CSV table of C-alpha atoms and ligand atoms in Angstrom, one decimal:
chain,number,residue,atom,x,y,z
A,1,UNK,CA,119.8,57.4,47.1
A,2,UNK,CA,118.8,54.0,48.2
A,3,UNK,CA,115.5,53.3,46.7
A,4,UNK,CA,112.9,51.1,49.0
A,5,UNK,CA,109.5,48.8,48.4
A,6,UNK,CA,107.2,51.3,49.2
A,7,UNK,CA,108.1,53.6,45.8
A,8,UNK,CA,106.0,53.9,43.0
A,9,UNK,CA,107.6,56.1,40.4
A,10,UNK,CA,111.2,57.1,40.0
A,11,UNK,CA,112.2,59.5,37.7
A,12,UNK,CA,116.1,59.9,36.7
A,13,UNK,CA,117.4,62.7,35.0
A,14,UNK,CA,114.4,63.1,32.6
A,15,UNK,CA,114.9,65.4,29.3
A,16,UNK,CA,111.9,65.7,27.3
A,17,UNK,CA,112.9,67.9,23.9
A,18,UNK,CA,110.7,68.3,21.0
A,19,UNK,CA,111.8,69.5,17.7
A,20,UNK,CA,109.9,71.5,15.3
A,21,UNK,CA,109.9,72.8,11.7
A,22,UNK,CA,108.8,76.2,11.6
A,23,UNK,CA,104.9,75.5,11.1
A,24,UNK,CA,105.2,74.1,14.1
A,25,UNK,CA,105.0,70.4,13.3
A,26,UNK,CA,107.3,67.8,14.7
A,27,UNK,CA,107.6,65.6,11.7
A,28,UNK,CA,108.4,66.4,7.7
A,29,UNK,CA,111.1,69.4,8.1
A,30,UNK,CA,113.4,69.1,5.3
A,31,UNK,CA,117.5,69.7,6.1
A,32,UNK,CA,117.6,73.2,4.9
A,33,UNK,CA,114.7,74.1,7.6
A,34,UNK,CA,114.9,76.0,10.4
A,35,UNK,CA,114.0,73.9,13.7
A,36,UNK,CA,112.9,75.0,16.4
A,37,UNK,CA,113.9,73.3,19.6
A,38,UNK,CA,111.9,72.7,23.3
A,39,UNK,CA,113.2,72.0,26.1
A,40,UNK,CA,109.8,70.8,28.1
A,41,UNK,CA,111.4,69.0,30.9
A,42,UNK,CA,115.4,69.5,31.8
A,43,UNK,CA,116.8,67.2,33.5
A,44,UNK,CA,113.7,66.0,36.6
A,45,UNK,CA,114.5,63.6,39.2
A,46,UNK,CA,112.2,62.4,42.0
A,47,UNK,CA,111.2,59.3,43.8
A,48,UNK,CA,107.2,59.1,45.3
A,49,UNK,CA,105.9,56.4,47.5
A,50,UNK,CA,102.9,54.4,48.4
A,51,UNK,CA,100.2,56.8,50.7
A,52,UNK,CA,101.3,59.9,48.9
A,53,UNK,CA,99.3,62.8,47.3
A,54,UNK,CA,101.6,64.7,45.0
A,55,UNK,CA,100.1,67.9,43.6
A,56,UNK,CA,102.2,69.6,40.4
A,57,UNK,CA,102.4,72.9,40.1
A,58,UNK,CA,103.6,75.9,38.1
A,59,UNK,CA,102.6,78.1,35.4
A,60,UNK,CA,101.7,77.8,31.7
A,61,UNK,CA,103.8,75.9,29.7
A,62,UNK,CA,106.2,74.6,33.0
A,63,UNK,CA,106.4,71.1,31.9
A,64,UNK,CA,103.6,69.4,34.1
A,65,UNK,CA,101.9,67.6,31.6
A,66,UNK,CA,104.7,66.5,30.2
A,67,UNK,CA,105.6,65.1,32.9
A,68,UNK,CA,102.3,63.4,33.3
A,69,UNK,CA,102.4,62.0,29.7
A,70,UNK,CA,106.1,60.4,30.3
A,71,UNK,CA,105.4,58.8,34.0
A,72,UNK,CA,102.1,57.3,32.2
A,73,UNK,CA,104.5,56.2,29.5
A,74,UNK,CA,102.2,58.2,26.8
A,75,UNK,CA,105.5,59.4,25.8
A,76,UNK,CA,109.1,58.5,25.7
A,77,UNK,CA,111.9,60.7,27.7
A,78,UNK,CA,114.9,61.7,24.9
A,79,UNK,CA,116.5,61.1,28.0
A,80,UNK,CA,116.6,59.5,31.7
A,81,UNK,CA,114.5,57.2,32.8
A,82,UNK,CA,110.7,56.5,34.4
A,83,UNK,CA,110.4,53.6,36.7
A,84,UNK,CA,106.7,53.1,38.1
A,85,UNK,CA,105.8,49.7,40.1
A,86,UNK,CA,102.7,49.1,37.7
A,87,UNK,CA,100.9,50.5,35.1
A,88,UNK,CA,100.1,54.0,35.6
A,89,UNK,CA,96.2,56.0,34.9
A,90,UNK,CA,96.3,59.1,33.6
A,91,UNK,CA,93.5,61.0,34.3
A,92,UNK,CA,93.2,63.9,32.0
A,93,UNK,CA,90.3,66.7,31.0
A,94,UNK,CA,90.8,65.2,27.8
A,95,UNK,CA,91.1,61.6,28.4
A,96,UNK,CA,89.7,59.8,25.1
A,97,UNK,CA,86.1,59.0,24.7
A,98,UNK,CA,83.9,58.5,22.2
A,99,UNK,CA,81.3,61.7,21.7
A,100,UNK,CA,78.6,60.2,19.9
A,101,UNK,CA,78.3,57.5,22.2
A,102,UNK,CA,76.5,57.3,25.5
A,103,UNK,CA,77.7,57.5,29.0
A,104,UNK,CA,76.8,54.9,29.7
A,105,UNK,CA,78.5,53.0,26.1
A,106,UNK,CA,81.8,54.8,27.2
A,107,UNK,CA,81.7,53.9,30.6
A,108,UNK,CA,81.7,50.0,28.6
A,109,UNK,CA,84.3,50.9,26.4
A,110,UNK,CA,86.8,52.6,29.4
A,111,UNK,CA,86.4,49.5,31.1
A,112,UNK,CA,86.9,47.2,28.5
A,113,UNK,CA,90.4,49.6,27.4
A,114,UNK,CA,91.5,49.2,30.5
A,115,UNK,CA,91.6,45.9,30.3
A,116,UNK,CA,88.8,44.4,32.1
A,117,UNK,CA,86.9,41.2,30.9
A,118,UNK,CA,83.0,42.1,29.4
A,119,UNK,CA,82.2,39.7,32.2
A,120,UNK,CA,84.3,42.0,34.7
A,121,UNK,CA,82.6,45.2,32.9
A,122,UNK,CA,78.9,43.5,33.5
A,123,UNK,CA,79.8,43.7,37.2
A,124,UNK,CA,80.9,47.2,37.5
A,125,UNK,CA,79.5,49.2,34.8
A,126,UNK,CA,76.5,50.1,36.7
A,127,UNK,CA,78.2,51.1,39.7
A,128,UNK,CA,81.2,53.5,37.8
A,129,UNK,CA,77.6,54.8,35.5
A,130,UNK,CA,76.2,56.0,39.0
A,131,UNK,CA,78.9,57.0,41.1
A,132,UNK,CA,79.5,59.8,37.7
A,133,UNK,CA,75.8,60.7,38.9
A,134,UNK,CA,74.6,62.4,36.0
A,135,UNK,CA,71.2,60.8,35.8
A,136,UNK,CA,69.3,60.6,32.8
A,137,UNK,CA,72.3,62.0,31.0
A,138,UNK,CA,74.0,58.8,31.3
A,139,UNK,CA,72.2,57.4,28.2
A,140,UNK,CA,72.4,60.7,26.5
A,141,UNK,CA,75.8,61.2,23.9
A,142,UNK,CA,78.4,62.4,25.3
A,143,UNK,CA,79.0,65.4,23.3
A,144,UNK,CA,75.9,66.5,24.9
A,145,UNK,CA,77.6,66.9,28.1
A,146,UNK,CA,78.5,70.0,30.1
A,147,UNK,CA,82.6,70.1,30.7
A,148,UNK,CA,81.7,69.1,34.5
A,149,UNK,CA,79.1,66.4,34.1
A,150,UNK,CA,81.8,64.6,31.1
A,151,UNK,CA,84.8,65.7,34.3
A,152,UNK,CA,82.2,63.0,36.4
A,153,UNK,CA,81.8,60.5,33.9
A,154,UNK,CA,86.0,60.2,33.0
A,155,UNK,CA,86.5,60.2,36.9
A,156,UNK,CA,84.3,57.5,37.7
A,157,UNK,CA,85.8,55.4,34.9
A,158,UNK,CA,89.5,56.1,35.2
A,159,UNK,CA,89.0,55.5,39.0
A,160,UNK,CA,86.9,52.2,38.9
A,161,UNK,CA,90.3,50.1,38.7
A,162,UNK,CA,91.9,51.1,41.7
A,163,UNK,CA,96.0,51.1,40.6
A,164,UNK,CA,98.8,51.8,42.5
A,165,UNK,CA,99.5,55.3,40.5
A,166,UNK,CA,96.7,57.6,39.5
A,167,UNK,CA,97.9,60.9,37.3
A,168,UNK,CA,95.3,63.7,38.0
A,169,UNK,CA,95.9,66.5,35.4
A,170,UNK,CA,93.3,69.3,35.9
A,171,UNK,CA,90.3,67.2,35.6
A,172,UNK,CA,89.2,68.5,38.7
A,173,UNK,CA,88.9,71.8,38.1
A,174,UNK,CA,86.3,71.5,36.0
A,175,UNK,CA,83.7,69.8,38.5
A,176,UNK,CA,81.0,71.7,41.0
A,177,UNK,CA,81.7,71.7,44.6
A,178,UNK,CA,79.9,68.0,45.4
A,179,UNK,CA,82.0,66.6,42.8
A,180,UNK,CA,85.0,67.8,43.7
A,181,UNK,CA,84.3,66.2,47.4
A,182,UNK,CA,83.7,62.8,46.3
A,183,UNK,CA,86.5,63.0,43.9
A,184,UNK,CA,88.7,63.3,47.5
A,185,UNK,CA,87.1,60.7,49.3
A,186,UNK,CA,88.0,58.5,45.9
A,187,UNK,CA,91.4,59.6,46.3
A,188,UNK,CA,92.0,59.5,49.6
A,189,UNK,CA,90.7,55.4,49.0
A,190,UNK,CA,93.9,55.3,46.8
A,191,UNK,CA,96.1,56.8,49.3
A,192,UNK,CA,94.8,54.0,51.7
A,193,UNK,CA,95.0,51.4,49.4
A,194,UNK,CA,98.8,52.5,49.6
A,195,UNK,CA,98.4,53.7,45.8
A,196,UNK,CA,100.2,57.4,45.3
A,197,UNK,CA,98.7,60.1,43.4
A,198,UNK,CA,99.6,62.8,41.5
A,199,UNK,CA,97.4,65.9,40.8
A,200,UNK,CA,98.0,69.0,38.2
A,201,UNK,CA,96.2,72.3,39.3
A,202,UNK,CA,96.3,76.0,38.6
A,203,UNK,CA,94.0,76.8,42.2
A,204,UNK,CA,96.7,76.4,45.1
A,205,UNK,CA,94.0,75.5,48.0
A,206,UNK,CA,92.9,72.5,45.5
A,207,UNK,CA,96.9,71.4,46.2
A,208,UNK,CA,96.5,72.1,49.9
A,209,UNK,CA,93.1,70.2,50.1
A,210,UNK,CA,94.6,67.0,48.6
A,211,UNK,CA,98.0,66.8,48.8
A,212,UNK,CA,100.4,66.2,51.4
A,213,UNK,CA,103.8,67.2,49.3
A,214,UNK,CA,104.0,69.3,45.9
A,215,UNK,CA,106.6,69.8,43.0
A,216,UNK,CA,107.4,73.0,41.5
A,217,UNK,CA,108.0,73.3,38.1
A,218,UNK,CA,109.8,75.6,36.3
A,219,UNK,CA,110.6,76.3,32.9
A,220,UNK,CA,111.1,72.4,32.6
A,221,UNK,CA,112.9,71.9,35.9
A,222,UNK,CA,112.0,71.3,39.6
A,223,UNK,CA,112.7,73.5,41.6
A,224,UNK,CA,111.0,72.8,45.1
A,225,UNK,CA,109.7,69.7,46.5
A,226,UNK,CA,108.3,69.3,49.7
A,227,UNK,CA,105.2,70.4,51.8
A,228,UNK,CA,102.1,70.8,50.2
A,229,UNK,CA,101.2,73.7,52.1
A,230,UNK,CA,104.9,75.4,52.0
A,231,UNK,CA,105.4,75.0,48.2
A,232,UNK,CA,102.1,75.7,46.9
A,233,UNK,CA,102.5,79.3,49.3
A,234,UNK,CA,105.8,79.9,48.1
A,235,UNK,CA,104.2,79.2,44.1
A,236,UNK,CA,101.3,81.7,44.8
A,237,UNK,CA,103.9,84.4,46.2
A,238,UNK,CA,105.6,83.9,43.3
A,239,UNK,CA,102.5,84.1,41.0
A,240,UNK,CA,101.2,86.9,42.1
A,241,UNK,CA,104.2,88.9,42.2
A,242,UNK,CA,104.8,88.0,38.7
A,243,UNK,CA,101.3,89.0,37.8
A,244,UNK,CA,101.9,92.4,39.9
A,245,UNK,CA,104.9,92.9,37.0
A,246,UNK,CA,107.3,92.6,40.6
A,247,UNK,CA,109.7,91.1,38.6
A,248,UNK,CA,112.5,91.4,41.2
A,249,UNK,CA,110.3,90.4,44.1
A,250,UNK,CA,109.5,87.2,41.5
A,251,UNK,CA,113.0,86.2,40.8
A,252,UNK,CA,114.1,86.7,44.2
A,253,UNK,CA,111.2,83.9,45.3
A,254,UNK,CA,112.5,81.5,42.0
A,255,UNK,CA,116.1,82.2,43.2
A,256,UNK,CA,115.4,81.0,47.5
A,257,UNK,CA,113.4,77.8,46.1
A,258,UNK,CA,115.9,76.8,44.0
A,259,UNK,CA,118.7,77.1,46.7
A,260,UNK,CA,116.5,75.2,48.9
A,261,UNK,CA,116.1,72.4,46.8
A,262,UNK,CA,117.9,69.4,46.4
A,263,UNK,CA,118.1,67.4,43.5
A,264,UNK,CA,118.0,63.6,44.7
A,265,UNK,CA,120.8,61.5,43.2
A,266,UNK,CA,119.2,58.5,42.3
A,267,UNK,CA,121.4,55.2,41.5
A,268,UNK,CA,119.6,52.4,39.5
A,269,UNK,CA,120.9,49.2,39.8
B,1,ATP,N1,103.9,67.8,21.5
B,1,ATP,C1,104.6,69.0,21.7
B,1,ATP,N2,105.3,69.5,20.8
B,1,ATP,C2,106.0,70.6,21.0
B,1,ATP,N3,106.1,71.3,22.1
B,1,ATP,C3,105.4,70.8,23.1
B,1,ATP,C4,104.6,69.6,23.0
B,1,ATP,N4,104.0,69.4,24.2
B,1,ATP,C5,104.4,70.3,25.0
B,1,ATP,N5,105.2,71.2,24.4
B,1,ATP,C6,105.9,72.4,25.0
B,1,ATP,O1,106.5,71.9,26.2
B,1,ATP,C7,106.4,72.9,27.2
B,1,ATP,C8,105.7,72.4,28.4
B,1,ATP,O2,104.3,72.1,28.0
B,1,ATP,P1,103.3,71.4,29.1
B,1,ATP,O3,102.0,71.2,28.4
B,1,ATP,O4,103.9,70.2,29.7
B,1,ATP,O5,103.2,72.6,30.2
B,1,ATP,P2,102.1,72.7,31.4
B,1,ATP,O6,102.9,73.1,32.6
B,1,ATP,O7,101.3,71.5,31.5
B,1,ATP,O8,101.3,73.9,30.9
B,1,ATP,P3,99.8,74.3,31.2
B,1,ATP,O9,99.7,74.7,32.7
B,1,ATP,O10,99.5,75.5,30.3
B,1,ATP,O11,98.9,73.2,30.9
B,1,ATP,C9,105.7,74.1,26.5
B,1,ATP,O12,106.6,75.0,26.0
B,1,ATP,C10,104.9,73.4,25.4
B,1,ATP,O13,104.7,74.3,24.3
């Protein structure tokens, strides 16, 4: 595949594997211990471009965030490759901050990790403190927060830098309805700016409303990658008949994405 100037991210033939001892930790295991080994992404290969919305899904334990950690370079691939056009932000319900600290203190400190001057932060800070719109609260500490007021205040800081690859990973889920609308026109500024952005949800119609093509992961691998609308159907199909015990009705679904699906051969260099 020839790969053009309007890509973002490129991934080639990613393996992620972790090994663990049988406590479950992945350092300290001694020769004679058992390890245990997990595949959590097998062999992953895709290319995204500038203007495009890219929601992940697939069910517990698939391999989405792990794929979110190694495009955002949290985390190394044991194998392949991740090639991004500039620094990634990944936007997790869990993203770091400090909760003792005020919203507004770690709206300071987010700015200042990501690299902007105290000067720059001066400029902004009050802008990113009331786009989270959480009034009073802002000079509250955070661990005071509800999960959707502290979902605001992470957005509006990870999304004051606009960059050309934002990594969405369920912290959208956790906002009301008003939030969740701004949160798309922020997006949707990305997509314009000719950034791409990725988004990891559980609710289908969240990957219908924002995306405009989807992955499906499975058990470490994709297996479809297209439409929006067309995975995300074929993924709730599939969900529910695996939560109806349909088991045959569910491999049947796995079994016509897969043959549909074509792994892109990507040549670097
Ligand atoms: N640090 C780690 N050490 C060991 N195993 C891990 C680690 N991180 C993820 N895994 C394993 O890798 C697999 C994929 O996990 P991952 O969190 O990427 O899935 P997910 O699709 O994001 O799941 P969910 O929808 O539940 O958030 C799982 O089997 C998980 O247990």
């Amino acid at each position: 595949m020839q790969v053009s100037s309007d890509v973002t991210v490129v991934a080639q033939k990613l393996h992620k594997k972790y090994v663990l001892n049988p406590n479950g930790s992945e350092f300290g295991f001694s020769r004679k211990s058992k390890k245990n080994t997990v595949h959590a992404i097998n062999d992953v290969s895709f290319v995204a471009h500038r203007g495009e919305s890219i929601g992940v899904v697939g069910h517990n334990g698939s391999g989405k965030s792990t794929l979110f950690r190694l495009i955002s370079g949290g985390e190394s691939p044991t194998s392949g490759g991740v090639y991004v056009s500039s620094e990634p932000t990944l936007l997790g319900v869990s993203s770091a901050l400090q909760p003792s600290v005020s919203g507004r203190l770690n709206v300071r400190l987010g700015l200042l990790a990501m690299g902007l001057s105290p000067d720059e932060v001066k400029v902004i800070e009050d802008e990113v403190c009331a786009w989270a719109d959480i009034s009073d609260a802002i000079d509250r500490p955070m661990k005071t927060y509800s999960s959707g007021m502290k979902a605001r205040l992470v957005f509006s800081i990870s999304t004051a830098i606009k960059r050309d690859i934002l990594l969405i990973d369920e912290a959208l889920s956790t906002g009301d309805g008003a939030f969740t609308a701004r949160a798309k026109v922020r997006m949707k500024e990305f997509l314009d700016e000719a950034g791409t952005v990725f988004l990891v949800s559980h609710g289908a119609g969240t990957i219908k409303d924002h995306c405009n093509r989807a992955l499906w992961m499975h058990a470490g691998e994709i297996i479809a990658d297209g439409d929006a609308f067309v995975v995300s159907s074929s993924y709730v199909r599939w969900s529910k008949a695996t939560s109806r015990g349909d088991i045959n009705l569910a491999d049947e679904l796995i079994n016509k994405a897969r043959s549909s699906y074509q792994k892109p051969n990507i040549v670097i260099g």
